[in-house]
Short mmCIF file of C-alpha atoms in Angstrom, two decimals:
data_model
loop_
_atom_site.label_atom_id
_atom_site.label_comp_id
_atom_site.label_asym_id
_atom_site.label_seq_id
_atom_site.Cartn_x
_atom_site.Cartn_y
_atom_site.Cartn_z
CA UNK A 125 60.15 32.75 -10.48
CA UNK A 126 56.48 32.19 -10.78
CA UNK A 127 54.26 31.88 -7.78
CA UNK A 128 51.02 30.00 -7.56
CA UNK A 129 48.11 32.16 -6.65
CA UNK A 130 44.84 31.01 -5.14
CA UNK A 131 41.84 32.87 -6.23
CA UNK A 132 38.59 32.77 -4.44
CA UNK A 133 35.58 32.40 -6.65
CA UNK A 134 33.70 35.60 -7.07
CA UNK A 135 30.51 35.99 -5.04
CA UNK A 136 28.17 34.96 -7.85
CA UNK A 137 30.12 31.80 -8.65
CA UNK A 138 30.21 30.77 -5.00
CA UNK A 139 26.42 30.87 -4.87
CA UNK A 140 26.12 28.79 -8.03
CA UNK A 141 28.51 26.18 -6.63
CA UNK A 142 26.40 25.93 -3.46
CA UNK A 143 22.92 26.43 -4.95
CA UNK A 144 23.03 23.83 -7.73
CA UNK A 145 23.61 20.78 -5.47
CA UNK A 146 21.12 22.11 -2.89
CA UNK A 147 18.42 22.63 -5.54
CA UNK A 148 19.11 19.20 -7.01
CA UNK A 149 18.69 17.55 -3.62
CA UNK A 150 15.58 19.57 -2.83
CA UNK A 151 14.01 18.55 -6.14
CA UNK A 152 14.63 14.88 -5.36
CA UNK A 153 13.19 15.14 -1.87
CA UNK A 154 10.00 16.95 -2.89
CA UNK A 155 8.86 14.18 -5.22
CA UNK A 156 6.63 11.57 -3.64
CA UNK A 157 7.93 8.04 -3.92
CA UNK A 158 6.05 6.23 -6.65
CA UNK A 159 5.72 2.48 -6.40
CA UNK A 160 6.07 0.32 -9.45
CA UNK A 161 2.70 -0.55 -10.99
CA UNK A 162 1.37 -3.87 -9.72
CA UNK A 163 -0.15 -6.37 -12.12
CA UNK A 164 -1.54 -9.81 -11.40
CA UNK A 165 -3.35 -12.46 -13.38
CA UNK A 166 -6.60 -14.26 -12.71
CA UNK A 167 -6.09 -17.15 -10.31
CA UNK A 168 -2.72 -15.76 -9.19
CA UNK A 169 -2.05 -14.88 -5.53
CA UNK A 170 -0.61 -11.39 -5.16
CA UNK A 171 0.28 -8.95 -2.40
CA UNK A 172 -1.34 -5.52 -2.46
CA UNK A 173 0.37 -2.99 -0.17
CA UNK A 174 -1.80 -0.46 1.64
CA UNK A 175 -2.58 2.61 -0.46
CA UNK A 176 -1.56 0.93 -3.72
CA UNK A 177 -3.41 -0.34 -6.76
CA UNK A 178 -3.26 -3.54 -8.80
CA UNK A 179 -4.47 -4.18 -12.34
CA UNK A 180 -5.79 -7.68 -13.00
CA UNK A 181 -4.67 -8.78 -16.46
CA UNK A 182 -7.42 -10.19 -18.65
CA UNK A 183 -10.14 -8.97 -16.31
CA UNK A 184 -10.37 -5.23 -16.93
CA UNK A 185 -10.37 -4.88 -13.15
CA UNK A 186 -8.40 -2.63 -10.83
CA UNK A 187 -8.26 -2.87 -7.05
CA UNK A 188 -6.93 -0.27 -4.60
CA UNK A 189 -6.30 -1.02 -0.91
CA UNK A 190 -7.85 2.15 0.56
CA UNK A 191 -8.10 1.63 4.29
CA UNK A 192 -7.85 -0.37 7.46
CA UNK A 193 -11.22 0.16 9.13
CA UNK A 194 -10.36 -1.84 12.23
CA UNK A 195 -7.56 -4.01 13.50
CA UNK A 196 -8.40 -5.55 16.84
CA UNK A 197 -6.51 -8.78 16.18
CA UNK A 198 -4.62 -10.17 19.14
CA UNK A 199 -1.19 -8.49 19.24
CA UNK A 200 1.74 -10.86 18.87
CA UNK A 201 3.26 -9.82 22.20
CA UNK A 202 0.02 -10.36 24.20
CA UNK A 203 -2.04 -13.37 25.24
CA UNK A 204 -5.69 -12.85 24.35
CA UNK A 205 -8.95 -14.64 25.07
CA UNK A 206 -10.31 -13.59 21.64
CA UNK A 207 -8.39 -13.54 18.35
CA UNK A 208 -9.95 -10.25 17.27
CA UNK A 209 -10.63 -9.11 13.74
CA UNK A 210 -9.35 -6.85 11.01
CA UNK A 211 -11.57 -5.02 8.54
CA UNK A 212 -10.17 -3.48 5.39
CA UNK A 213 -11.65 -1.52 2.49
CA UNK A 214 -10.71 -2.07 -1.14
CA UNK A 215 -11.98 0.00 -4.05
CA UNK A 216 -12.79 -2.11 -7.11
CA UNK A 217 -13.17 -0.56 -10.54
CA UNK A 218 -14.30 -2.48 -13.59
CA UNK A 219 -14.33 -1.24 -17.20
CA UNK A 220 -13.34 2.33 -16.33
CA UNK A 221 -16.51 2.64 -14.23
CA UNK A 222 -17.08 4.21 -10.88
CA UNK A 223 -15.07 2.52 -8.11
CA UNK A 224 -17.10 0.45 -5.66
CA UNK A 225 -15.86 -0.05 -2.12
CA UNK A 226 -15.85 -3.61 -0.81
CA UNK A 227 -15.03 -4.64 2.74
CA UNK A 228 -13.23 -7.70 4.04
CA UNK A 229 -13.52 -8.91 7.64
CA UNK A 230 -11.30 -11.55 9.21
CA UNK A 231 -13.63 -12.14 12.19
CA UNK A 232 -13.43 -15.85 13.01
CA UNK A 233 -16.92 -15.99 14.58
CA UNK A 234 -19.49 -17.99 12.58
CA UNK A 235 -21.28 -15.75 10.11
CA UNK A 236 -19.03 -12.74 10.81
CA UNK A 237 -16.13 -13.46 8.49
CA UNK A 238 -16.25 -11.81 5.06
CA UNK A 239 -13.20 -12.99 3.17
CA UNK A 240 -14.71 -12.91 -0.34
CA UNK A 241 -16.56 -10.31 -2.38
CA UNK A 242 -18.07 -10.46 -5.83
CA UNK A 243 -17.16 -7.65 -8.18
CA UNK A 244 -18.99 -8.03 -11.47
CA UNK A 245 -17.95 -11.37 -12.96
CA UNK A 246 -15.09 -11.83 -10.47
CA UNK A 247 -14.59 -13.06 -6.93
CA UNK A 248 -11.97 -11.27 -4.85
CA UNK A 249 -10.70 -13.23 -1.84
CA UNK A 250 -8.61 -11.99 1.08
CA UNK A 251 -6.10 -14.72 1.96
CA UNK A 252 -4.11 -12.87 4.64
CA UNK A 253 -3.42 -9.43 6.09
CA UNK A 254 -0.07 -8.38 7.54
CA UNK A 255 1.34 -7.19 9.83
CA UNK A 256 -0.31 -8.27 13.03
CA UNK A 257 -0.17 -5.59 15.73
CA UNK A 258 2.70 -6.20 18.18
CA UNK A 259 1.20 -4.49 21.22
CA UNK A 260 -2.29 -3.15 22.06
CA UNK A 261 -1.05 0.40 21.34
CA UNK A 262 0.50 -0.56 17.99
CA UNK A 263 -1.34 1.11 15.12
CA UNK A 264 0.53 0.53 11.86
CA UNK A 265 0.02 3.07 9.07
CA UNK A 266 -1.97 2.02 6.00
CA UNK A 267 1.25 1.85 3.99
CA UNK A 268 2.67 -0.69 6.46
CA UNK A 269 -0.13 -3.17 5.69
CA UNK A 270 -0.24 -5.67 2.87
CA UNK A 271 -3.16 -7.83 1.83
CA UNK A 272 -2.66 -11.13 0.02
CA UNK A 273 -5.51 -11.43 -2.47
CA UNK A 274 -6.77 -13.81 -5.13
CA UNK A 275 -9.07 -12.85 -8.02
CA UNK A 276 -10.97 -15.51 -9.94
CA UNK A 277 -13.88 -15.60 -12.34
CA UNK A 278 -17.22 -16.16 -10.64
CA UNK A 279 -18.56 -19.62 -11.38
#
């Protein structure tokens, strides 16, 4: 009569069985998440998430949403006497040159709003900025923001 015998893996094999999956998971977790490259055309509305870059086809222009300088817009869960403003910074680079920082300001007061900037032969326009703060203490991270932009040739 034959009997089935269970054998424990030897010490070195046990470590391999444990170490390989752990190393594989560690390797996956240590890599930063890379977003898909964003491309947009002239005259096309597009959303640029905070911290990301877009290439404008046919314009040799790249834009990177680099910062939220201020966001004092009225939070959605509060009643305000002033709508507030948001100011963002975008780096613009044309023809592999040195990036130039441009600022947008949503201030609704006359003469305070700066929703368009000229970058070389192009006009970059901020159409909207999301999200709105929910409470006065709400400070979303840059990566939580998204700017809707439009790039056109300067007339």
